[in-house]
XYZ file of C-alpha atoms in Angstrom:
731
model
C 48.906 -79.051 46.654
C 46.026 -76.885 47.357
C 42.846 -77.021 49.528
C 39.908 -75.220 49.534
C 37.920 -75.261 53.020
C 34.575 -73.421 53.909
C 33.861 -71.610 56.765
C 33.064 -73.967 59.763
C 34.239 -77.150 57.950
C 35.780 -79.398 59.820
C 35.428 -82.591 57.618
C 37.870 -85.549 56.820
C 41.244 -84.875 55.040
C 40.527 -84.064 51.104
C 41.331 -86.573 49.086
C 43.910 -86.804 45.765
C 42.713 -84.010 43.455
C 43.898 -85.925 40.020
C 42.083 -89.077 41.281
C 38.924 -86.900 41.420
C 39.224 -85.238 38.140
C 39.713 -88.517 36.621
C 36.501 -89.989 38.821
C 34.574 -87.031 37.363
C 35.888 -87.446 33.526
C 34.348 -91.409 33.689
C 31.239 -90.554 35.569
C 30.375 -87.116 33.425
C 30.999 -89.485 30.394
C 28.939 -92.282 32.101
C 25.779 -89.833 32.759
C 25.978 -88.222 29.449
C 25.560 -91.715 27.764
C 22.895 -92.221 30.345
C 20.942 -89.049 29.418
C 21.421 -90.167 25.553
C 19.608 -93.427 26.135
C 16.860 -92.209 28.118
C 16.160 -90.391 25.803
C 16.483 -92.506 22.740
C 14.204 -95.241 24.823
C 11.931 -92.161 25.372
C 11.153 -91.670 22.059
C 12.235 -95.291 20.372
C 8.386 -96.527 21.222
C 6.946 -94.282 18.939
C 5.725 -95.328 15.197
C 4.377 -93.556 12.565
C 1.380 -94.510 10.655
C 1.015 -94.889 7.135
C -0.117 -91.971 5.137
C -2.710 -92.347 2.612
C -2.261 -89.678 -0.190
C -5.577 -90.274 -2.382
C -7.728 -89.773 0.925
C -5.592 -87.252 2.567
C -5.938 -89.622 6.031
C -3.847 -91.404 8.086
C -4.042 -95.064 8.496
C -3.967 -96.305 12.158
C -3.851 -100.126 11.074
C -6.090 -102.424 13.450
C -3.195 -102.680 16.123
C -5.026 -100.356 18.676
C -7.550 -102.860 18.692
C -4.526 -105.318 20.813
C -3.273 -104.923 24.110
C -0.028 -104.352 22.945
C 2.125 -100.789 23.538
C 1.195 -98.755 20.484
C 1.838 -95.171 20.310
C 1.554 -93.582 16.793
C 3.499 -90.279 16.019
C 1.052 -87.691 14.395
C 2.771 -84.513 14.308
C 2.815 -84.429 10.138
C -0.016 -83.275 7.313
C -2.377 -81.450 9.853
C -4.473 -78.821 8.034
C -4.567 -75.781 10.426
C -7.389 -73.340 10.256
C -6.998 -70.086 12.453
C -9.648 -67.904 13.765
C -12.407 -71.159 14.964
C -13.508 -71.143 18.215
C -15.517 -74.246 20.024
C -18.600 -72.628 19.222
C -18.039 -72.762 15.299
C -17.247 -76.407 15.608
C -20.366 -77.186 17.724
C -22.544 -75.108 15.131
C -20.720 -77.768 12.267
C -19.167 -75.028 10.198
C -16.643 -77.667 9.182
C -19.221 -80.432 8.627
C -18.604 -81.370 4.910
C -16.120 -79.359 2.619
C -17.332 -76.425 1.774
C -15.194 -74.303 4.273
C -11.996 -75.122 2.272
C -13.648 -72.871 -0.280
C -14.522 -69.821 2.149
C -12.115 -69.836 4.873
C -8.408 -69.405 5.249
C -6.285 -72.479 5.586
C -2.845 -74.345 5.374
C -1.786 -77.371 4.585
C 0.747 -79.824 5.374
C 1.505 -78.665 8.881
C 4.153 -80.391 10.893
C 3.407 -79.763 14.845
C 6.688 -79.221 16.800
C 7.885 -76.836 19.417
C 8.540 -73.372 17.596
C 9.465 -70.104 18.902
C 5.883 -68.936 17.567
C 3.842 -71.278 17.818
C 1.244 -71.136 15.486
C 2.824 -67.847 14.131
C 5.525 -69.693 12.569
C 3.014 -71.120 10.162
C 2.754 -67.793 8.460
C 5.588 -68.459 6.471
C 6.469 -72.326 6.825
C 3.205 -73.257 5.674
C 0.873 -73.724 1.989
C -1.842 -71.250 2.842
C -5.359 -70.958 0.703
C -7.934 -68.477 0.763
C -5.794 -65.864 3.068
C -5.739 -61.900 2.092
C -3.165 -59.588 2.659
C -5.407 -58.198 5.890
C -5.544 -61.525 7.363
C -4.881 -61.100 11.065
C -5.524 -63.331 14.049
C -8.570 -62.385 16.157
C -9.790 -62.101 20.056
C -12.533 -64.035 21.024
C -14.295 -64.096 24.484
C -13.993 -67.769 25.627
C -14.454 -69.271 29.096
C -14.682 -65.405 30.318
C -11.674 -64.085 28.989
C -9.842 -62.838 25.905
C -8.149 -65.304 23.541
C -6.874 -66.194 19.831
C -8.512 -69.472 18.567
C -8.060 -71.829 15.936
C -8.611 -74.983 14.730
C -5.816 -78.059 13.500
C -7.714 -80.575 11.172
C -7.040 -84.032 10.403
C -8.704 -87.252 8.912
C -7.918 -90.829 10.039
C -8.971 -94.239 9.365
C -8.421 -97.501 11.260
C -9.920 -100.926 11.258
C -13.835 -101.445 12.070
C -12.779 -103.855 14.804
C -10.927 -101.016 16.767
C -13.935 -99.150 19.114
C -11.878 -95.800 20.407
C -8.086 -94.611 20.772
C -6.579 -92.183 23.089
C -5.282 -88.810 21.658
C -2.972 -86.738 24.001
C 0.162 -84.273 23.401
C 2.988 -83.323 26.096
C 3.607 -79.303 24.495
C 0.453 -77.468 24.734
C -0.063 -73.491 25.243
C -3.572 -72.985 25.653
C -7.062 -75.369 26.240
C -7.349 -77.673 23.597
C -10.792 -79.133 22.864
C -10.881 -82.452 20.899
C -13.771 -82.999 18.579
C -14.160 -86.171 16.837
C -16.950 -86.518 13.967
C -18.321 -83.226 14.887
C -18.868 -84.692 18.609
C -16.470 -83.561 21.710
C -14.319 -86.196 22.544
C -12.649 -84.440 25.685
C -10.749 -81.434 26.771
C -7.018 -81.262 27.201
C -5.018 -78.425 29.017
C -7.513 -77.197 31.409
C -6.689 -76.153 34.855
C -8.064 -76.958 38.320
C -8.855 -74.476 40.734
C -6.069 -75.879 42.990
C -2.680 -75.492 43.340
C -1.782 -78.723 41.950
C -3.240 -79.487 38.576
C -5.100 -82.666 39.744
C -6.651 -83.134 35.786
C -2.852 -83.532 34.165
C -3.155 -87.380 34.283
C -6.409 -87.593 32.891
C -5.411 -85.213 29.816
C -6.184 -87.110 27.284
C -9.388 -87.479 24.968
C -11.269 -90.833 23.862
C -11.675 -90.968 19.845
C -14.826 -93.082 18.924
C -14.518 -94.364 15.489
C -17.894 -94.269 13.090
C -17.243 -97.072 10.557
C -13.734 -96.909 10.636
C -13.373 -92.708 10.434
C -12.021 -90.122 12.885
C -12.138 -86.528 11.597
C -10.324 -84.929 14.039
C -10.868 -81.042 14.797
C -8.521 -79.851 17.721
C -9.637 -76.281 18.600
C -7.249 -74.473 20.980
C -7.725 -71.265 22.958
C -5.172 -69.424 24.247
C -4.343 -66.102 26.243
C -3.166 -63.393 23.602
C -0.072 -62.269 25.452
C 1.394 -66.073 24.842
C 4.107 -65.529 21.961
C 3.979 -69.103 21.272
C 0.312 -70.590 21.335
C -0.931 -73.732 20.055
C -0.141 -77.584 20.067
C 3.968 -77.399 20.628
C 4.371 -81.360 20.088
C 3.075 -84.210 17.974
C -0.135 -85.370 18.973
C 0.077 -89.376 19.497
C -2.672 -92.007 19.347
C -2.793 -94.910 21.932
C -4.994 -97.845 22.801
C -5.930 -97.886 26.343
C -3.549 -99.941 27.291
C -0.618 -97.834 26.407
C -2.905 -94.882 28.323
C -2.787 -96.762 31.376
C 1.115 -97.100 30.945
C 1.428 -93.416 30.653
C -0.846 -92.339 33.386
C 1.055 -94.911 36.008
C 4.130 -93.597 34.880
C 3.159 -89.665 34.849
C 1.761 -89.877 38.265
C 4.882 -92.547 40.046
C 7.397 -89.876 38.419
C 5.615 -86.596 40.073
C 5.475 -88.657 43.033
C 8.967 -89.667 43.035
C 10.298 -85.781 42.562
C 8.020 -84.476 45.212
C 8.892 -86.755 47.626
C 12.624 -86.685 46.932
C 12.206 -83.316 46.778
C 10.889 -82.630 50.001
C 13.014 -85.368 51.657
C 16.383 -83.456 50.253
C 14.931 -80.080 52.430
C 14.363 -81.937 55.641
C 18.203 -83.674 55.443
C 19.723 -80.263 54.066
C 17.892 -78.457 56.427
C 19.222 -80.891 59.167
C 22.578 -80.737 58.287
C 22.430 -76.615 58.238
C 20.906 -76.845 61.926
C 23.431 -79.627 63.166
C 26.912 -78.191 62.261
C 27.097 -75.398 59.978
C 28.598 -77.589 57.258
C 28.693 -75.213 53.946
C 25.345 -73.437 54.885
C 25.440 -70.583 52.984
C 26.374 -72.655 49.714
C 23.942 -75.063 50.895
C 21.070 -72.295 50.739
C 22.126 -71.319 47.347
C 22.198 -75.216 45.744
C 18.845 -75.161 47.028
C 17.476 -72.446 44.958
C 18.821 -73.578 41.436
C 17.759 -77.040 42.915
C 13.984 -75.755 43.329
C 14.630 -73.776 40.602
C 14.845 -77.121 38.011
C 11.938 -78.814 39.933
C 9.643 -76.173 40.095
C 10.412 -75.825 36.127
C 9.605 -79.277 35.861
C 6.100 -78.865 37.988
C 5.238 -75.743 35.316
C 6.497 -77.741 32.315
C 4.436 -80.819 32.829
C 1.355 -78.507 33.682
C 1.207 -80.161 37.406
C 1.283 -76.419 38.638
C -2.157 -74.845 37.572
C -1.906 -71.524 36.078
C -2.294 -70.206 32.621
C 0.001 -70.636 29.818
C 1.388 -67.558 29.603
C 2.197 -67.581 33.197
C 3.723 -71.015 32.972
C 6.068 -69.565 29.730
C 7.098 -66.626 32.240
C 7.970 -68.632 35.191
C 9.940 -71.285 32.828
C 12.252 -68.840 31.510
C 12.615 -66.713 34.900
C 13.529 -70.176 36.354
C 16.519 -71.537 33.794
C 17.920 -68.228 34.530
C 17.509 -68.301 38.045
C 18.882 -72.014 37.896
C 21.801 -70.852 36.430
C 22.830 -67.815 38.344
C 22.386 -70.117 41.518
C 24.587 -72.837 39.958
C 27.051 -70.306 38.877
C 27.058 -68.423 42.583
C 27.691 -71.303 44.190
C 30.901 -72.015 42.312
C 32.093 -68.805 42.834
C 32.023 -69.252 46.504
C 33.376 -72.727 46.877
C 36.951 -70.862 45.052
C 36.350 -67.563 46.469
C 38.975 -67.792 48.779
C 41.276 -70.340 46.660
C 44.901 -69.824 45.951
C 44.075 -69.280 42.458
C 41.489 -66.515 43.204
C 44.123 -64.996 45.191
C 47.109 -64.814 42.219
C 44.360 -64.045 39.727
C 41.705 -61.824 41.538
C 39.869 -61.215 38.333
C 38.479 -65.007 38.211
C 36.733 -63.742 41.198
C 34.123 -61.244 39.057
C 33.023 -63.392 36.676
C 29.982 -64.274 38.659
C 29.020 -60.420 38.825
C 29.738 -60.198 34.795
C 27.326 -63.323 34.424
C 24.423 -62.040 37.002
C 24.338 -58.795 35.148
C 23.805 -60.622 31.848
C 21.099 -62.669 33.279
C 19.358 -60.236 35.204
C 19.328 -58.174 31.903
C 17.939 -61.211 30.324
C 15.238 -61.146 32.310
C 14.611 -57.773 32.199
C 14.607 -57.967 28.560
C 11.974 -60.657 28.859
C 9.778 -58.692 31.033
C 9.872 -55.403 28.956
C 8.532 -56.964 26.098
C 5.439 -57.860 27.837
C 5.184 -54.403 29.035
C 5.956 -52.737 25.270
C 3.796 -55.354 23.797
C 5.936 -57.097 22.030
C 6.655 -60.829 21.144
C 8.535 -62.484 24.054
C 11.628 -63.908 24.253
C 11.210 -67.684 23.921
C 12.285 -70.094 26.541
C 15.453 -71.111 24.151
C 16.921 -68.430 24.919
C 17.188 -69.217 28.211
C 18.361 -72.453 28.158
C 21.264 -71.218 25.725
C 22.219 -68.709 28.158
C 22.162 -71.728 30.947
C 24.204 -74.262 28.707
C 26.627 -71.737 27.550
C 27.622 -69.820 31.007
C 27.553 -73.740 32.786
C 29.879 -75.250 30.050
C 32.496 -72.159 30.412
C 31.960 -72.585 34.078
C 32.897 -75.954 34.035
C 35.722 -75.958 32.011
C 37.066 -73.001 33.840
C 36.929 -75.197 37.243
C 38.690 -78.139 35.142
C 41.479 -75.498 33.923
C 42.006 -73.072 36.648
C 41.102 -75.391 39.905
C 42.004 -78.618 38.926
C 44.818 -78.973 41.479
C 41.716 -78.262 44.301
C 39.075 -80.023 43.119
C 38.858 -82.095 46.456
C 36.124 -81.780 49.272
C 33.123 -79.559 48.755
C 34.699 -78.028 45.690
C 34.718 -81.386 43.639
C 30.696 -81.699 44.952
C 30.188 -78.555 43.078
C 31.423 -79.697 40.149
C 29.590 -82.590 39.944
C 26.630 -80.248 40.793
C 27.167 -77.606 37.885
C 27.495 -80.755 35.560
C 23.879 -82.525 36.584
C 22.618 -78.688 36.077
C 23.989 -78.815 32.652
C 22.856 -82.305 31.695
C 19.208 -81.033 32.980
C 19.325 -78.303 30.549
C 20.648 -79.934 27.666
C 17.872 -82.414 28.320
C 15.479 -79.865 28.559
C 16.410 -78.879 25.489
C 16.218 -82.169 23.869
C 12.809 -82.695 25.546
C 11.530 -79.329 23.646
C 13.070 -80.608 20.440
C 11.703 -84.289 20.393
C 8.159 -85.786 21.186
C 9.366 -88.310 24.307
C 6.658 -90.190 26.453
C 8.318 -88.867 29.174
C 10.207 -85.968 29.780
C 14.084 -87.273 29.517
C 14.846 -84.027 32.326
C 12.293 -85.409 34.759
C 13.590 -88.999 34.877
C 17.473 -87.542 34.927
C 16.041 -85.326 37.796
C 14.774 -87.842 39.733
C 18.059 -89.507 39.285
C 20.054 -86.745 40.242
C 17.975 -86.327 43.474
C 18.475 -89.843 44.565
C 22.583 -89.126 44.360
C 22.004 -85.884 45.678
C 20.215 -87.658 48.775
C 23.098 -90.688 49.067
C 25.513 -87.427 49.233
C 23.555 -85.521 52.005
C 23.199 -89.092 54.293
C 26.689 -89.783 53.975
C 27.290 -86.020 55.327
C 24.684 -86.312 57.800
C 26.485 -89.622 59.347
C 29.289 -87.997 59.692
C 28.092 -84.972 61.293
C 26.196 -87.672 63.556
C 29.163 -89.018 64.875
C 31.059 -85.513 65.459
C 27.644 -84.815 67.407
C 27.492 -88.300 69.483
C 30.920 -87.207 71.329
C 29.747 -84.069 72.762
C 27.645 -84.758 75.882
C 26.167 -81.406 76.163
C 24.510 -81.362 72.786
C 23.352 -84.917 73.339
C 21.452 -83.788 76.627
C 20.407 -80.760 74.956
C 18.243 -82.505 72.091
C 17.158 -84.820 74.528
C 15.171 -81.604 76.695
C 14.190 -80.794 73.065
C 12.727 -83.831 72.201
C 11.028 -84.255 75.846
C 9.895 -80.887 75.242
C 8.797 -82.387 71.392
C 6.751 -85.293 72.853
C 5.186 -83.003 75.393
C 3.846 -80.865 72.462
C 2.507 -83.422 70.744
C 0.839 -84.855 73.603
C -1.420 -81.754 74.224
C -1.746 -81.538 70.755
C -3.015 -85.237 71.042
C -5.480 -84.265 73.859
C -6.767 -80.981 72.454
C -7.673 -83.194 69.067
C -9.428 -85.876 71.362
C -11.555 -82.838 72.779
C -12.400 -81.730 69.644
C -13.392 -85.230 68.510
C -15.835 -85.653 71.449
C -17.143 -82.140 71.031
C -17.697 -82.718 66.965
C -19.341 -86.030 68.259
C -21.632 -83.957 70.435
C -22.503 -81.387 68.060
C -23.398 -83.916 65.332
C -26.058 -85.752 68.370
C -27.235 -82.324 69.187
C -28.268 -81.537 65.564
C -29.664 -84.933 64.741
C -31.759 -84.058 68.311
C -32.592 -80.641 67.016
C -33.939 -81.904 63.618
C -36.015 -84.545 64.696
C -37.394 -82.341 67.204
C -38.043 -78.894 64.878
C -39.384 -81.690 62.403
C -41.418 -83.683 64.885
C -43.457 -80.750 65.969
C -45.106 -79.699 62.872
C -45.542 -83.356 61.800
C -47.681 -83.876 64.931
C -49.619 -80.705 64.556
C -50.321 -81.686 60.990
C -51.367 -85.676 62.059
C -53.547 -83.992 64.901
C -55.372 -81.827 62.672
C -56.097 -84.409 60.248
C -57.026 -87.093 62.498
C -59.669 -84.447 64.534
C -60.999 -83.693 60.518
C -61.619 -87.262 59.503
C -63.271 -88.146 63.224
C -65.542 -85.281 63.691
C -68.428 -85.149 62.345
C -70.099 -82.017 62.790
C -67.320 -79.715 61.830
C -68.172 -76.256 60.466
C -66.579 -74.244 57.810
C -65.000 -72.213 59.613
C -63.195 -74.824 61.709
C -62.883 -76.761 58.633
C -60.904 -73.771 57.259
C -58.958 -73.010 60.145
C -57.516 -76.544 60.682
C -56.548 -76.525 56.777
C -54.449 -73.076 57.450
C -52.652 -74.660 60.407
C -51.655 -77.854 58.255
C -50.867 -75.306 55.711
C -48.613 -73.464 58.085
C -46.810 -76.018 59.493
C -46.116 -77.836 56.537
C -44.224 -74.004 55.407
C -42.278 -74.293 58.613
C -41.374 -77.912 57.538
C -40.094 -76.942 54.040
C -38.627 -73.803 55.879
C -36.257 -75.969 57.819
C -35.779 -78.409 55.302
C -34.746 -75.725 53.278
C -32.409 -74.316 55.630
C -30.748 -77.410 55.792
C -30.454 -78.037 52.343
C -28.797 -74.587 51.531
C -26.696 -74.756 54.553
C -24.971 -78.439 53.521
C -24.544 -77.114 50.104
C -22.638 -74.327 50.946
C -20.323 -75.888 53.239
C -19.621 -78.563 50.659
C -18.744 -76.273 47.947
C -17.907 -72.397 47.209
C -19.447 -73.401 43.681
C -22.941 -71.836 44.484
C -20.821 -68.550 45.363
C -20.734 -66.048 42.428
C -18.465 -62.966 43.247
C -18.768 -59.858 41.964
C -18.138 -56.152 42.342
C -21.578 -54.998 44.617
C -22.484 -51.515 46.203
C -23.239 -52.105 49.597
C -24.989 -48.600 49.937
C -27.106 -49.693 46.984
C -28.115 -53.249 48.784
C -28.804 -51.889 51.617
C -31.090 -48.767 50.697
C -32.920 -51.705 48.996
C -33.475 -53.932 52.007
C -34.436 -51.147 54.259
C -36.803 -49.712 51.801
C -38.640 -52.967 51.725
C -38.457 -53.750 55.448
C -39.695 -50.518 56.071
C -43.270 -50.759 53.721
C -43.705 -53.744 55.556
C -43.546 -51.953 59.271
C -46.249 -49.421 57.376
C -49.008 -49.201 60.141
C -46.876 -50.694 63.246
C -44.965 -48.749 65.729
C -42.048 -50.426 64.906
C -39.407 -48.378 62.497
C -36.153 -49.248 60.663
C -33.745 -46.150 59.672
C -30.557 -46.428 57.415
C -27.829 -44.349 58.010
C -24.987 -44.232 55.000
C -22.369 -41.846 53.896
C -22.743 -39.646 51.037
C -20.998 -40.062 47.717
C -19.520 -43.401 48.789
C -21.428 -46.523 47.212
C -19.150 -48.890 49.705
C -18.177 -51.144 46.753
C -17.067 -55.106 47.985
C -16.339 -58.296 46.332
C -19.287 -60.571 47.093
C -22.414 -62.701 46.343
C -25.039 -60.374 45.753
C -27.988 -62.708 46.507
C -25.900 -64.447 49.276
C -24.306 -61.511 50.967
C -28.170 -59.843 50.588
C -29.263 -63.149 52.747
C -27.156 -61.754 55.642
C -28.894 -58.869 56.330
C -32.290 -59.890 55.253
C -31.804 -62.496 58.231
C -30.691 -59.874 60.842
C -32.998 -57.186 59.894
C -35.904 -60.159 60.257
C -34.545 -61.051 63.347
C -34.296 -57.479 64.805
C -37.757 -57.039 63.656
C -39.247 -60.516 65.282
C -37.170 -60.336 68.959
C -38.474 -56.679 69.753
C -41.239 -55.454 71.439
C -44.185 -53.212 69.585
C -42.307 -50.219 69.923
C -39.030 -50.838 68.403
C -36.144 -48.613 66.640
C -34.070 -50.630 64.334
C -31.055 -48.819 63.210
C -29.085 -49.833 59.724
C -25.354 -48.074 59.257
C -22.628 -48.253 56.899
C -19.591 -46.859 56.852
C -15.958 -47.120 55.758
C -12.417 -47.383 57.769
C -9.108 -46.990 56.360
C -9.571 -43.955 54.017
C -5.861 -43.005 53.706
C -4.798 -46.240 53.325
C -4.190 -48.404 50.144
C -7.573 -49.634 48.996
C -6.632 -53.324 50.363
C -6.101 -52.276 53.803
C -9.850 -50.465 53.838
C -12.621 -51.929 55.350
C -16.677 -51.765 54.954
C -18.410 -51.878 58.292
C -21.963 -52.522 58.281
C -24.266 -52.531 61.550
C -27.751 -53.716 62.283
C -28.820 -52.382 65.982
C -32.215 -53.042 67.600
C -33.574 -52.247 71.468
C -35.019 -56.002 71.722
C -35.218 -58.282 74.234
C -31.224 -58.871 74.063
C -29.002 -62.373 74.183
C -27.809 -63.416 77.563
C -24.027 -62.778 77.691
C -23.475 -66.615 77.972
C -25.166 -67.637 74.814
C -23.574 -65.250 72.718
C -20.817 -67.648 71.439
C -23.588 -69.903 71.155
C -26.108 -68.270 68.252
C -24.311 -69.175 65.174
C -24.569 -73.133 66.013
C -27.143 -74.673 64.175
C -30.955 -75.040 65.596
C -29.476 -72.802 68.605
C -31.680 -70.531 70.218
C -31.643 -68.205 73.412
C -33.391 -69.037 76.311
C -35.626 -66.224 76.016
C -36.559 -66.750 72.203
C -39.820 -68.398 72.812
C -41.786 -65.659 71.506
C -40.366 -66.417 68.197
C -42.124 -69.277 65.965
C -41.129 -68.196 62.849
C -37.300 -69.433 63.012
C -35.931 -72.786 62.155
C -32.398 -72.128 64.315
C -30.386 -72.176 60.880
C -30.771 -68.518 60.249
C -27.913 -66.915 62.123
C -25.421 -70.260 61.186
C -26.456 -69.511 57.622
C -25.222 -65.613 58.222
C -22.004 -67.040 59.923
C -21.172 -69.453 56.720
C -21.641 -66.569 54.489
C -19.528 -64.147 55.982
C -16.188 -66.843 56.197
C -16.983 -67.591 52.675
C -16.431 -63.974 52.355
C -13.494 -63.448 54.703
C -16.086 -61.330 56.682
C -15.834 -60.545 59.997
C -19.294 -60.939 62.260
C -19.036 -59.131 65.771
C -22.358 -59.340 68.410
C -22.790 -56.729 71.089
C -26.007 -57.138 73.507
C -27.369 -56.596 76.551
C -30.924 -58.389 78.224
C -33.478 -55.736 77.749
C -31.593 -53.054 75.772
C -31.041 -54.757 72.513
C -28.618 -56.425 70.204
C -26.188 -54.766 67.500
C -24.612 -57.096 64.577
C -21.451 -55.824 62.642
C -20.415 -57.164 59.652
C -16.462 -56.072 58.461
C -15.364 -56.679 55.191
C -12.368 -55.734 52.793
C -12.965 -52.829 50.181
C -12.361 -53.307 46.715
C -13.035 -49.628 45.382
């Protein structure tokens, strides 16, 4: 009886292949039945409301006002209006029925996950007012070119219904939901983070007026997407059902994430500990992560644009298929059957070539501007390949289904079921994706298998005293490193607390000085009986200057705090450093006319020195540095501003723009250079300056950090100071 072993595998004796085959058949049937039950349970809670033909509207009933679980499926009888933007709806374009006489629209539209989205309505819907030269237009929406169209429907409910919730699972684009002409919510908008934290609030709250809700859903989508628009029937819930949906969606994502990372660490431990099927595990992990990432992209949990998510879904299905086929071929590579029939080894080459050809064809359609290949093609490829792989194993390798080989057979069947459930989820309107629930179950089964393998590996390692001693040393070193980290963290906490105290002390000191002066002048003016007009004007001018000093301190604190809290205030664009520096030097040069101080500018010829920056914020950096150079120099000062480019022979991403501000002023003590960017810090020899707040260089450092720029300081007492800014070039 044949037996398959992987290199380095020293497990227990293999079990009976015939018994394994019987168990596999029973388990496969049970899992298939479970998948069907999950899909049926997901779709069973959906109800269809009554359609009133005379009013061309759905009647939702009074159940929405109760605490029962209500999910109403509204996928039919929609009106599709192409080339409508959010601005059109907000301007009242669809108010009343006048638009039906002038605008093209399609009646009796059914919202499903079709190959081409709303492009399929061209032949599958009843059109009105449409001419032969009709075409979908491109508009600038959210600062990017998009196609935009509207789905319209009328809903009626009992007057005691205060609100309802609308959402849909499948969408390519960003949907703005308008109820009775008012914006009710946005569905499908991406966040600025990697993981989309808006997904669990991806719904719109509808408020009826006199029991009527006229819905206009405007979907704006990147023109590269093959199937734009709503790809699943919208559902109407009450608040109680929404709470359950959000809780289940959030818990599903949490379970998948936790199990995914747990599997990673357990699997890594197995590889590092005993070299058990390490190569096979690496391939297995590729297919596993491909399916897990498909779930994250499909449910919009990863924040990317719709066309990127479509590309990712197609690619990940192909990757999962090829990885599953590869691990199956690897397990049986040196089997007796393959030695007898060598041609069985090379099916992987054919399938890999076919899969890579599909990927090449998919992306070539993008490059050539044709319609993209739908994800259904990738799913069909995966299902056929995995089905044939399972049949091949059962026919040719049935006598060798033991040990790792039976485990891989199970795994190929798991991936087959996942792809089948993905296909079913795309064709149905389920409460939660069936494949996501099935994925969690399969991951849990894999975790159990990994745990058993890990325990066996641990028992073998426990018999080796040398390995145990090495582990003790490694753990001791690890604990020592943790202890050092804790000590360093404690030190950082203490330094942070001291810095907070210093900030409070400096703020109170810097504000107390002008407040005391203002109070003194005011009291003097109140108590003095014989004050001249010149004295009064002098005191009032001093009060104004002191109040302006307080205003500068508060303004700098507010600006610094706001910039530290968020990047929202930064508006990045391409900026010419040559033009910016020329304007600043010209402005300050005019201020220095009539003095013995001079400012010069040194720029390269015919190079605009383009960088990516916020013009106002980045200009503030050089305004502060030039102002400091003026304030902290003697009466006869020379200030030089210079800019140049380095790495001109390298790609633009590796080129740098350098800007220096150099003066011959009083300089900075060497032991204080590292502190000059701290809040409220002033060098000991800066007492001559009465205009600063101590926050200028802190703001400069923060702005540089936000621009991924480096700031350097070189200074010598009595010789002057040079500040250098280094930032990446963009042109």
